[in-house]
Amino acid sequence: MKLRGPIVFLAGVLVALGAGWAGFPRLIYQTRRQPVDFSHQVHAEKAGAKCEDCHAYRADGSFAGVPALDKCSGCHTAAMGSTVAEKNFIDQYVTPQREPEWLVYARQPENVYFSHITHTKRGNLKCEQCHGNQGASNSLPPYQQDRISGYSRDIWGHAGRPAMTMDACVACHRQSHLEHSCLDCHK
Amino acid sequence: MIAQGKTNVAARYGMSIDVDRCNGCGACMVACAAENNVPPAANGATERTGLTWIRVYRVDNGGEGNERRSAFVPMLCQHCGKDAPCVAVCPQQAVDVDPATGIVGQMPERCLGCRYCMAACPYHARSFNWSDPAWPAGMEKTLNPDVAPRMRGVVEKCNLCQGRLHTAKAKAAMAGRVEIDPADYVPACVEACPTRAIHFGNLNDAASEVAQESHRKGSFRMLEALHTDPKIYYQSKKDWVRETASAPRPGKENARG
Amino acid sequence: MAGAVLTPAPWRLITDTALWSENWPGVPRPARGEIRARFTTCALCPAGCAVRARCVGEQPVLLTGVSGGLCPFGLSAHHLPYHPARLRKGPVAEATAAVAGKAGQGIAVLDLNPGRTASWSYRRAMGAMKGAYLTPQAEPFAYDLSAARTVLSIGTPLLDGWGTPSKVNAARPNFRLIQAEAMESRTAMLAEQWIPIAPGSESAFAKSIPQLEAARELSLVLGEGPEIAEINQRIGAFGKTVFGRSEAVVPETWTREAAAVTAFADVPDHSIAVLLIDETPATSYIPWHRIEQKLVRDNPVVVTFAAHRGGYARHAQFALPTAMYPEVLDDVAPAADAIRPVFRLAAPLVATPTGVVSLAEFVGTLSGVPVANVLRERADAIHHAGQGTLHTYADRQRTAVKELTADAFWKGLNEGGEWTWEDAKPRAAVMNRAEVRPVEPVESPADLPLVAISEPHYAGLVSPLLTKLYQESNLLLAPNRIALHPKDARDAGVVDGGRAMLQTRLGKCAVEVTVDAAVPAGAVQVGSAPGIQDVCGHAARAKVVSV
């Protein structure tokens, strides 16, 4: 048969395409759950109106990131609502005083220097421009961790930007002519 | 779209080192290593294979007995002008001269470890990581979070404590300022020097201490004949010290330092 | 294959592998957290420099000076808790039993960093137990460089970590320095005049000072040996630049209970049955053979309280682990240039390790003298006296003690502060008895051709980062190194960077060699390692043998 070669080849291509496009993303990303089923929406309504109320800047301009447990236990020493998530949170973390191991979607490699204050205050960027509109979300999306590199697939589910890669940083910096030196963003 | 463009006037950070004040204690070398997460010597590391971003050399006038006079000269990356020899030779574009600060930056993550830059650098200011950085058990807790430790197989060197510049910029942004406060950006070696032999500042700012000292009599730069346009100025009242800077004296049995 | 290339898979794999390699498992990650400043006083030497510690959370990551810089040892003191040579456990019960078994026989405490509050605890305990309290020197002087115009220093490392460096630097523009020394040391390099003298001829040079041209201008002579005090007295330096070393006030009961201070050299030979050594913040090292000479011949018990294994732990029957700066609350002895009383606390920056003991508590339990709260008692005594001011490092404020409550004074000291009594009248210098020094027997130069020059600093334990100065450069002579003139190195058949044996009449020690034309021919500069000091002191005759 003359056609056998090309057919096998085409079949191989199709299998490889299928594996690469469909199978690979399932394989390479491992879905992990956040330790606590947290609702930004509820907290935005009841505890703080602005992102900075919880994700605070320190006096020296550094960014404190995800609040530590003592910020949570300021209100949640005892259950305030009736959700299972809150009860679990109090039982597993507040009472034994154990810091929840939050999975940070925007976590950067060690050699990256990223200053939030420079971007928000000097660059006038809104938090949502990178992080998506999570302030209004009711639950945390699953954390899709790349099995090899260990980083999240994207900053905030599919609603926000894709993974915060150097390409994304450079594209924006280039657009606004703020490309100076590697060490501006690396340490 | 980012609203704010570049408003900073370009700075040219540099130093002025008074050789006559240096007592060779080595505080700058240790402070630099602590600040920049440079590990202690790996087993068997020597002067040639160790990691030092700043190094204090002892030089002498070649005299014998009574005639002998020595001096200590701290040597670090001289932060050459835009035609820095290391920048020109790097096949990876892992070295750049920041137009906004004049700092010659080395990007260890881009570095492929060919060490061409080390051969090109006339000041021997670069070192190579022959092994992964290792600290005694527990000591990694003392690492500075503002500087990333480097892996084996890459070159590293002084970047005028870039981590401190980052911190100063964040502080300025927090306070709503565009320019950093000069008091917030002082490299570790300058801060550590017990005899205040090293001054640091913006050479483009005519009012700064370093700019004035760079024009003072007795001020000199290393190997000026090479036209590398360094931003590290030295000063000494002694003629023989200044002569040492123009050409190394060969044929010494052993120079300590 | 062709199909796979058209999918994201290979590209993703390449990127991921690159990202993974940036987080190489062999590279540790620094901990992140809030950056805070804490203040303390460096207790590594009596200079007691004010320290600002940059901390991530509670963990210090960088030490800097508060006014001016710090020395390389002080800068890296926050690494010491993790030093691989730290002594972490020891036979506490056995040592206690052995000491108790010798009750009633001659007991002594050797304090290698006298002038601290702990020193008073030792003296009180020895007073209660009829024991002896020993220090390297009996009655140290204090020198006022700010009043000096011409200083002659015989080998004193005046500009290299002597006294309180910030005070020396402040006084430096106003005095002329003549340095008489065998080598062009760091101090000699910066001195206005360097007089090279033969190694070991310091004493002879001191005797010839009156014949020097500059003799009439001298306002202070610094050096070691009994002649120096006499010369200072003769040139009228007593009461002008030379005083007695002042100490802050202590509770009155302490002075009544305390045993006298005895210079180690004055102790009769073979008289100590139990010797307890405090070597944690040691600023000097007494060679072991000189200690051995003072011990009884029959089963002496020596217990050293050490933070590392490199000192007396090599010789003593019992080596008990102690905490050290910056792990433990202690005070700092007055420096050589403290002519007025000072009191500083070294507040701990990291948690005290478990399993450590302290000599003060050990002798306190033995003697029944309460020592648990001595620092607070002393601070209260200073506060009660109501003199002087408290200088707090964080806000750089000076507050008169009278304006503070006892608790506020204590709190200020603990958060980084220094009490000084600036308008106190300096104590008069007292001529002490001639220090007994071991006489080196005359040896034939042919047998031991070299004369030793000692490194001035003894650092018991140093940060692993000091390899920058010892190994990755040759800026300081490493403790286990010797330096030789090229000619002597050739004669001995040793090469730069090689290994050799340093041999003296007391024994031999394995060393590494630096060949350096700055060392005078006929001399050998020796490092400060206890192993070297055990066999080779300053001016001792030595020989280098290749191995």
PDB file of N, CA and C in Angstrom, chain B residues 20 23-27 29 35 38-41 45 47 50-51 56 58 66 68-72 132 135 141-146 149 151-152 164 191-192 194 253-254 256-257, chain C residues 21 24 27-28 31 54 56 59 61-62 64 69-70 72 75 79 82 159 169 184 186 188-191 194 196 464-465 467-468 471-475 483 486 515-516 518 525:
ATOM      1  N   ASP B  20      44.179  57.050  51.831  1.00  0.00           N
ATOM      2  CA  ASP B  20      44.960  57.416  53.017  1.00  0.00           C
ATOM      3  C   ASP B  20      44.206  57.151  54.315  1.00  0.00           C
ATOM      4  N   ASN B  23      42.333  51.505  56.691  1.00  0.00           N
ATOM      5  CA  ASN B  23      43.254  50.759  57.544  1.00  0.00           C
ATOM      6  C   ASN B  23      43.207  49.265  57.253  1.00  0.00           C
ATOM      7  N   GLY B  24      42.569  48.889  56.163  1.00  0.00           N
ATOM      8  CA  GLY B  24      42.613  47.493  55.732  1.00  0.00           C
ATOM      9  C   GLY B  24      41.950  46.513  56.677  1.00  0.00           C
ATOM     10  N   CYS B  25      40.921  46.946  57.400  1.00  0.00           N
ATOM     11  CA  CYS B  25      40.306  46.040  58.381  1.00  0.00           C
ATOM     12  C   CYS B  25      39.449  44.983  57.698  1.00  0.00           C
ATOM     13  N   GLY B  26      38.936  45.279  56.503  1.00  0.00           N
ATOM     14  CA  GLY B  26      38.131  44.292  55.786  1.00  0.00           C
ATOM     15  C   GLY B  26      36.651  44.340  56.119  1.00  0.00           C
ATOM     16  N   ALA B  27      36.216  45.345  56.878  1.00  0.00           N
ATOM     17  CA  ALA B  27      34.789  45.438  57.212  1.00  0.00           C
ATOM     18  C   ALA B  27      33.944  45.542  55.949  1.00  0.00           C
ATOM     19  N   MET B  29      34.473  44.235  53.054  1.00  0.00           N
ATOM     20  CA  MET B  29      34.353  42.939  52.384  1.00  0.00           C
ATOM     21  C   MET B  29      33.328  42.058  53.073  1.00  0.00           C
ATOM     22  N   GLU B  35      25.477  41.495  53.077  1.00  0.00           N
ATOM     23  CA  GLU B  35      24.377  42.185  52.414  1.00  0.00           C
ATOM     24  C   GLU B  35      23.937  41.442  51.159  1.00  0.00           C
ATOM     25  N   VAL B  38      26.572  36.610  49.682  1.00  0.00           N
ATOM     26  CA  VAL B  38      27.731  35.909  49.137  1.00  0.00           C
ATOM     27  C   VAL B  38      28.141  34.864  50.178  1.00  0.00           C
ATOM     28  N   PRO B  39      28.222  33.598  49.796  1.00  0.00           N
ATOM     29  CA  PRO B  39      28.474  32.565  50.801  1.00  0.00           C
ATOM     30  C   PRO B  39      29.918  32.564  51.296  1.00  0.00           C
ATOM     31  N   PRO B  40      30.180  31.933  52.449  1.00  0.00           N
ATOM     32  CA  PRO B  40      31.556  31.738  52.884  1.00  0.00           C
ATOM     33  C   PRO B  40      32.293  30.869  51.866  1.00  0.00           C
ATOM     34  N   ALA B  41      33.598  30.872  51.935  1.00  0.00           N
ATOM     35  CA  ALA B  41      34.401  30.127  50.974  1.00  0.00           C
ATOM     36  C   ALA B  41      33.993  28.659  50.957  1.00  0.00           C
ATOM     37  N   ALA B  45      38.468  26.822  48.457  1.00  0.00           N
ATOM     38  CA  ALA B  45      38.475  28.045  47.650  1.00  0.00           C
ATOM     39  C   ALA B  45      39.699  28.883  48.011  1.00  0.00           C
ATOM     40  N   GLU B  47      42.235  32.563  46.784  1.00  0.00           N
ATOM     41  CA  GLU B  47      42.093  33.936  46.298  1.00  0.00           C
ATOM     42  C   GLU B  47      41.577  33.966  44.876  1.00  0.00           C
ATOM     43  N   GLY B  50      37.682  32.190  45.016  1.00  0.00           N
ATOM     44  CA  GLY B  50      36.699  32.651  45.988  1.00  0.00           C
ATOM     45  C   GLY B  50      35.764  33.689  45.395  1.00  0.00           C
ATOM     46  N   LEU B  51      34.808  34.126  46.207  1.00  0.00           N
ATOM     47  CA  LEU B  51      33.822  35.114  45.769  1.00  0.00           C
ATOM     48  C   LEU B  51      33.976  36.376  46.603  1.00  0.00           C
ATOM     49  N   VAL B  56      40.107  44.227  49.349  1.00  0.00           N
ATOM     50  CA  VAL B  56      41.093  45.218  49.742  1.00  0.00           C
ATOM     51  C   VAL B  56      42.476  44.649  49.447  1.00  0.00           C
ATOM     52  N   ARG B  58      46.690  45.111  49.280  1.00  0.00           N
ATOM     53  CA  ARG B  58      47.771  45.899  49.868  1.00  0.00           C
ATOM     54  C   ARG B  58      48.783  46.179  48.780  1.00  0.00           C
ATOM     55  N   ASN B  66      63.329  50.317  56.085  1.00  0.00           N
ATOM     56  CA  ASN B  66      62.881  51.635  56.478  1.00  0.00           C
ATOM     57  C   ASN B  66      62.118  52.376  55.398  1.00  0.00           C
ATOM     58  N   ARG B  68      60.173  51.203  53.159  1.00  0.00           N
ATOM     59  CA  ARG B  68      58.945  50.584  52.706  1.00  0.00           C
ATOM     60  C   ARG B  68      57.729  51.333  53.240  1.00  0.00           C
ATOM     61  N   ARG B  69      56.815  51.649  52.364  1.00  0.00           N
ATOM     62  CA  ARG B  69      55.528  52.184  52.787  1.00  0.00           C
ATOM     63  C   ARG B  69      54.446  51.435  52.030  1.00  0.00           C
ATOM     64  N   SER B  70      53.382  51.087  52.708  1.00  0.00           N
ATOM     65  CA  SER B  70      52.299  50.338  52.084  1.00  0.00           C
ATOM     66  C   SER B  70      50.994  51.101  52.222  1.00  0.00           C
ATOM     67  N   ALA B  71      50.028  50.692  51.440  1.00  0.00           N
ATOM     68  CA  ALA B  71      48.691  51.293  51.533  1.00  0.00           C
ATOM     69  C   ALA B  71      47.672  50.224  51.162  1.00  0.00           C
ATOM     70  N   PHE B  72      46.464  50.405  51.636  1.00  0.00           N
ATOM     71  CA  PHE B  72      45.389  49.484  51.290  1.00  0.00           C
ATOM     72  C   PHE B  72      44.484  50.142  50.254  1.00  0.00           C
ATOM     73  N   ASP B 132      27.616  25.551  44.089  1.00  0.00           N
ATOM     74  CA  ASP B 132      26.406  26.141  44.634  1.00  0.00           C
ATOM     75  C   ASP B 132      26.738  26.821  45.951  1.00  0.00           C
ATOM     76  N   TRP B 135      25.833  27.585  53.042  1.00  0.00           N
ATOM     77  CA  TRP B 135      26.033  28.208  54.339  1.00  0.00           C
ATOM     78  C   TRP B 135      25.976  27.103  55.396  1.00  0.00           C
ATOM     79  N   LYS B 141      19.301  31.340  57.603  1.00  0.00           N
ATOM     80  CA  LYS B 141      18.293  32.228  58.182  1.00  0.00           C
ATOM     81  C   LYS B 141      18.752  33.679  58.178  1.00  0.00           C
ATOM     82  N   THR B 142      20.067  33.898  58.088  1.00  0.00           N
ATOM     83  CA  THR B 142      20.583  35.265  58.143  1.00  0.00           C
ATOM     84  C   THR B 142      20.700  35.894  56.755  1.00  0.00           C
ATOM     85  N   LEU B 143      20.160  35.222  55.734  1.00  0.00           N
ATOM     86  CA  LEU B 143      20.284  35.778  54.388  1.00  0.00           C
ATOM     87  C   LEU B 143      19.384  37.003  54.221  1.00  0.00           C
ATOM     88  N   ASN B 144      19.856  37.905  53.393  1.00  0.00           N
ATOM     89  CA  ASN B 144      19.129  39.147  53.124  1.00  0.00           C
ATOM     90  C   ASN B 144      18.031  38.886  52.100  1.00  0.00           C
ATOM     91  N   PRO B 145      16.772  39.151  52.454  1.00  0.00           N
ATOM     92  CA  PRO B 145      15.692  38.851  51.505  1.00  0.00           C
ATOM     93  C   PRO B 145      15.681  39.764  50.286  1.00  0.00           C
ATOM     94  N   ASP B 146      16.454  40.848  50.296  1.00  0.00           N
ATOM     95  CA  ASP B 146      16.429  41.781  49.172  1.00  0.00           C
ATOM     96  C   ASP B 146      17.377  41.392  48.044  1.00  0.00           C
ATOM     97  N   PRO B 149      20.208  34.749  46.175  1.00  0.00           N
ATOM     98  CA  PRO B 149      21.479  34.023  46.085  1.00  0.00           C
ATOM     99  C   PRO B 149      21.646  33.459  44.676  1.00  0.00           C
ATOM    100  N   MET B 151      23.209  30.762  41.777  1.00  0.00           N
ATOM    101  CA  MET B 151      23.516  29.338  41.668  1.00  0.00           C
ATOM    102  C   MET B 151      24.930  29.140  41.126  1.00  0.00           C
ATOM    103  N   ARG B 152      25.371  27.893  41.072  1.00  0.00           N
ATOM    104  CA  ARG B 152      26.712  27.638  40.549  1.00  0.00           C
ATOM    105  C   ARG B 152      26.739  27.888  39.047  1.00  0.00           C
ATOM    106  N   ARG B 164      19.357  47.786  47.851  1.00  0.00           N
ATOM    107  CA  ARG B 164      19.113  48.990  48.654  1.00  0.00           C
ATOM    108  C   ARG B 164      18.507  50.097  47.805  1.00  0.00           C
ATOM    109  N   GLU B 191      28.559  52.035  54.299  1.00  0.00           N
ATOM    110  CA  GLU B 191      27.965  52.093  55.626  1.00  0.00           C
ATOM    111  C   GLU B 191      28.863  51.430  56.671  1.00  0.00           C
ATOM    112  N   ALA B 192      29.568  50.367  56.247  1.00  0.00           N
ATOM    113  CA  ALA B 192      30.328  49.580  57.215  1.00  0.00           C
ATOM    114  C   ALA B 192      31.682  50.196  57.551  1.00  0.00           C
ATOM    115  N   PRO B 194      34.632  51.683  59.094  1.00  0.00           N
ATOM    116  CA  PRO B 194      34.807  52.343  60.381  1.00  0.00           C
ATOM    117  C   PRO B 194      35.577  53.656  60.274  1.00  0.00           C
ATOM    118  N   GLU B 253      56.925  39.247  44.523  1.00  0.00           N
ATOM    119  CA  GLU B 253      56.943  37.867  44.986  1.00  0.00           C
ATOM    120  C   GLU B 253      55.569  37.449  45.496  1.00  0.00           C
ATOM    121  N   ASN B 254      55.015  38.285  46.360  1.00  0.00           N
ATOM    122  CA  ASN B 254      53.653  38.023  46.796  1.00  0.00           C
ATOM    123  C   ASN B 254      53.053  39.281  47.369  1.00  0.00           C
ATOM    124  N   ARG B 256      50.218  40.679  49.505  1.00  0.00           N
ATOM    125  CA  ARG B 256      49.162  40.197  50.376  1.00  0.00           C
ATOM    126  C   ARG B 256      47.932  41.056  50.184  1.00  0.00           C
ATOM    127  N   GLY B 257      46.783  40.513  50.372  1.00  0.00           N
ATOM    128  CA  GLY B 257      45.555  41.299  50.239  1.00  0.00           C
ATOM    129  C   GLY B 257      44.758  40.816  49.080  1.00  0.00           C
TER     130      GLY B 257
ATOM    131  N   SER C  21      15.199  25.614  36.739  1.00  0.00           N
ATOM    132  CA  SER C  21      16.632  25.723  36.992  1.00  0.00           C
ATOM    133  C   SER C  21      16.954  26.992  37.770  1.00  0.00           C
ATOM    134  N   TRP C  24      16.933  26.305  41.510  1.00  0.00           N
ATOM    135  CA  TRP C  24      17.854  25.195  41.769  1.00  0.00           C
ATOM    136  C   TRP C  24      17.750  24.754  43.222  1.00  0.00           C
ATOM    137  N   VAL C  27      20.228  26.039  46.022  1.00  0.00           N
ATOM    138  CA  VAL C  27      20.346  27.433  46.443  1.00  0.00           C
ATOM    139  C   VAL C  27      19.280  27.740  47.491  1.00  0.00           C
ATOM    140  N   PRO C  28      19.683  28.113  48.700  1.00  0.00           N
ATOM    141  CA  PRO C  28      18.670  28.405  49.728  1.00  0.00           C
ATOM    142  C   PRO C  28      17.897  29.673  49.414  1.00  0.00           C
ATOM    143  N   ALA C  31      14.356  34.003  53.864  1.00  0.00           N
ATOM    144  CA  ALA C  31      12.998  34.169  54.385  1.00  0.00           C
ATOM    145  C   ALA C  31      12.554  35.607  54.178  1.00  0.00           C
ATOM    146  N   ARG C  54      19.394  44.880  61.426  1.00  0.00           N
ATOM    147  CA  ARG C  54      18.287  44.844  60.490  1.00  0.00           C
ATOM    148  C   ARG C  54      17.701  43.442  60.590  1.00  0.00           C
ATOM    149  N   VAL C  56      14.572  40.546  59.802  1.00  0.00           N
ATOM    150  CA  VAL C  56      13.380  40.104  59.081  1.00  0.00           C
ATOM    151  C   VAL C  56      12.544  39.387  60.129  1.00  0.00           C
ATOM    152  N   GLN C  59      14.499  37.789  63.166  1.00  0.00           N
ATOM    153  CA  GLN C  59      15.819  37.257  62.822  1.00  0.00           C
ATOM    154  C   GLN C  59      16.741  38.354  62.289  1.00  0.00           C
ATOM    155  N   VAL C  61      19.450  39.960  60.077  1.00  0.00           N
ATOM    156  CA  VAL C  61      20.099  39.569  58.825  1.00  0.00           C
ATOM    157  C   VAL C  61      21.292  40.463  58.498  1.00  0.00           C
ATOM    158  N   LEU C  62      21.394  41.610  59.165  1.00  0.00           N
ATOM    159  CA  LEU C  62      22.533  42.476  58.887  1.00  0.00           C
ATOM    160  C   LEU C  62      22.785  43.362  60.102  1.00  0.00           C
ATOM    161  N   THR C  64      24.805  46.706  61.549  1.00  0.00           N
ATOM    162  CA  THR C  64      25.551  47.894  61.160  1.00  0.00           C
ATOM    163  C   THR C  64      25.805  48.724  62.403  1.00  0.00           C
ATOM    164  N   GLY C  69      30.995  52.922  61.330  1.00  0.00           N
ATOM    165  CA  GLY C  69      30.966  51.514  60.957  1.00  0.00           C
ATOM    166  C   GLY C  69      31.235  50.579  62.111  1.00  0.00           C
ATOM    167  N   LEU C  70      31.448  49.330  61.771  1.00  0.00           N
ATOM    168  CA  LEU C  70      31.794  48.303  62.745  1.00  0.00           C
ATOM    169  C   LEU C  70      32.999  47.545  62.192  1.00  0.00           C
ATOM    170  N   PRO C  72      35.000  44.011  61.098  1.00  0.00           N
ATOM    171  CA  PRO C  72      34.439  42.859  60.395  1.00  0.00           C
ATOM    172  C   PRO C  72      33.923  41.765  61.330  1.00  0.00           C
ATOM    173  N   LEU C  75      30.501  43.054  62.669  1.00  0.00           N
ATOM    174  CA  LEU C  75      29.521  43.101  61.581  1.00  0.00           C
ATOM    175  C   LEU C  75      28.857  41.763  61.332  1.00  0.00           C
ATOM    176  N   HIS C  79      26.101  35.714  62.739  1.00  0.00           N
ATOM    177  CA  HIS C  79      26.312  34.372  62.184  1.00  0.00           C
ATOM    178  C   HIS C  79      26.804  33.391  63.246  1.00  0.00           C
ATOM    179  N   TYR C  82      25.290  30.013  64.460  1.00  0.00           N
ATOM    180  CA  TYR C  82      25.216  28.879  63.536  1.00  0.00           C
ATOM    181  C   TYR C  82      26.580  28.334  63.173  1.00  0.00           C
ATOM    182  N   LEU C 159      45.171  51.933  65.598  1.00  0.00           N
ATOM    183  CA  LEU C 159      44.188  52.316  64.587  1.00  0.00           C
ATOM    184  C   LEU C 159      43.509  51.094  63.988  1.00  0.00           C
ATOM    185  N   ASN C 169      38.924  57.299  66.206  1.00  0.00           N
ATOM    186  CA  ASN C 169      38.798  58.026  64.940  1.00  0.00           C
ATOM    187  C   ASN C 169      38.507  59.503  65.171  1.00  0.00           C
ATOM    188  N   GLU C 184      55.420  46.526  59.245  1.00  0.00           N
ATOM    189  CA  GLU C 184      54.582  47.672  58.901  1.00  0.00           C
ATOM    190  C   GLU C 184      53.127  47.223  59.033  1.00  0.00           C
ATOM    191  N   ARG C 186      48.958  47.523  60.174  1.00  0.00           N
ATOM    192  CA  ARG C 186      47.909  48.444  59.721  1.00  0.00           C
ATOM    193  C   ARG C 186      48.049  49.801  60.383  1.00  0.00           C
ATOM    194  N   ALA C 188      50.895  51.011  61.675  1.00  0.00           N
ATOM    195  CA  ALA C 188      52.135  51.636  61.198  1.00  0.00           C
ATOM    196  C   ALA C 188      51.926  52.305  59.848  1.00  0.00           C
ATOM    197  N   MET C 189      51.075  51.689  59.010  1.00  0.00           N
ATOM    198  CA  MET C 189      50.830  52.244  57.682  1.00  0.00           C
ATOM    199  C   MET C 189      50.181  53.612  57.740  1.00  0.00           C
ATOM    200  N   LEU C 190      49.318  53.813  58.733  1.00  0.00           N
ATOM    201  CA  LEU C 190      48.591  55.080  58.812  1.00  0.00           C
ATOM    202  C   LEU C 190      49.251  56.058  59.783  1.00  0.00           C
ATOM    203  N   ALA C 191      50.325  55.613  60.436  1.00  0.00           N
ATOM    204  CA  ALA C 191      50.991  56.488  61.400  1.00  0.00           C
ATOM    205  C   ALA C 191      51.792  57.555  60.662  1.00  0.00           C
ATOM    206  N   TRP C 194      56.825  55.622  61.154  1.00  0.00           N
ATOM    207  CA  TRP C 194      56.973  54.217  61.530  1.00  0.00           C
ATOM    208  C   TRP C 194      58.442  53.957  61.819  1.00  0.00           C
ATOM    209  N   PRO C 196      60.842  51.017  62.343  1.00  0.00           N
ATOM    210  CA  PRO C 196      60.982  49.563  62.356  1.00  0.00           C
ATOM    211  C   PRO C 196      61.977  49.147  63.437  1.00  0.00           C
ATOM    212  N   PRO C 464      31.719  32.456  59.813  1.00  0.00           N
ATOM    213  CA  PRO C 464      32.255  31.736  58.640  1.00  0.00           C
ATOM    214  C   PRO C 464      32.540  32.681  57.465  1.00  0.00           C
ATOM    215  N   LEU C 465      31.898  33.847  57.454  1.00  0.00           N
ATOM    216  CA  LEU C 465      32.125  34.784  56.346  1.00  0.00           C
ATOM    217  C   LEU C 465      33.504  35.422  56.380  1.00  0.00           C
ATOM    218  N   THR C 467      36.075  34.096  55.995  1.00  0.00           N
ATOM    219  CA  THR C 467      36.933  33.508  54.953  1.00  0.00           C
ATOM    220  C   THR C 467      37.211  34.525  53.854  1.00  0.00           C
ATOM    221  N   LYS C 468      36.347  35.549  53.746  1.00  0.00           N
ATOM    222  CA  LYS C 468      36.600  36.612  52.754  1.00  0.00           C
ATOM    223  C   LYS C 468      37.950  37.263  53.034  1.00  0.00           C
ATOM    224  N   GLN C 471      40.831  33.643  53.574  1.00  0.00           N
ATOM    225  CA  GLN C 471      41.037  32.556  52.625  1.00  0.00           C
ATOM    226  C   GLN C 471      40.812  33.024  51.185  1.00  0.00           C
ATOM    227  N   GLU C 472      39.713  33.757  50.969  1.00  0.00           N
ATOM    228  CA  GLU C 472      39.427  34.220  49.618  1.00  0.00           C
ATOM    229  C   GLU C 472      40.215  35.480  49.283  1.00  0.00           C
ATOM    230  N   SER C 473      40.807  36.068  50.301  1.00  0.00           N
ATOM    231  CA  SER C 473      41.838  37.068  50.064  1.00  0.00           C
ATOM    232  C   SER C 473      42.812  36.825  51.214  1.00  0.00           C
ATOM    233  N   ASN C 474      43.875  37.559  51.233  1.00  0.00           N
ATOM    234  CA  ASN C 474      44.859  37.341  52.291  1.00  0.00           C
ATOM    235  C   ASN C 474      45.017  38.619  53.092  1.00  0.00           C
ATOM    236  N   LEU C 475      43.906  39.299  53.308  1.00  0.00           N
ATOM    237  CA  LEU C 475      43.962  40.615  53.935  1.00  0.00           C
ATOM    238  C   LEU C 475      44.388  40.517  55.396  1.00  0.00           C
ATOM    239  N   ALA C 483      53.310  33.855  58.383  1.00  0.00           N
ATOM    240  CA  ALA C 483      53.831  34.553  57.208  1.00  0.00           C
ATOM    241  C   ALA C 483      55.346  34.677  57.334  1.00  0.00           C
ATOM    242  N   PRO C 486      60.308  35.932  51.845  1.00  0.00           N
ATOM    243  CA  PRO C 486      60.633  34.976  50.775  1.00  0.00           C
ATOM    244  C   PRO C 486      61.956  34.234  50.998  1.00  0.00           C
ATOM    245  N   VAL C 515      53.796  33.527  52.025  1.00  0.00           N
ATOM    246  CA  VAL C 515      55.105  34.118  51.786  1.00  0.00           C
ATOM    247  C   VAL C 515      54.881  35.584  51.477  1.00  0.00           C
ATOM    248  N   ASP C 516      55.544  36.452  52.223  1.00  0.00           N
ATOM    249  CA  ASP C 516      55.229  37.871  52.135  1.00  0.00           C
ATOM    250  C   ASP C 516      56.487  38.693  52.405  1.00  0.00           C
ATOM    251  N   ALA C 518      56.671  41.620  53.154  1.00  0.00           N
ATOM    252  CA  ALA C 518      56.477  42.629  54.198  1.00  0.00           C
ATOM    253  C   ALA C 518      56.940  42.132  55.565  1.00  0.00           C
ATOM    254  N   GLN C 525      55.658  35.828  61.229  1.00  0.00           N
ATOM    255  CA  GLN C 525      54.427  36.375  61.782  1.00  0.00           C
ATOM    256  C   GLN C 525      53.484  35.206  62.001  1.00  0.00           C
TER     257      GLN C 525
END
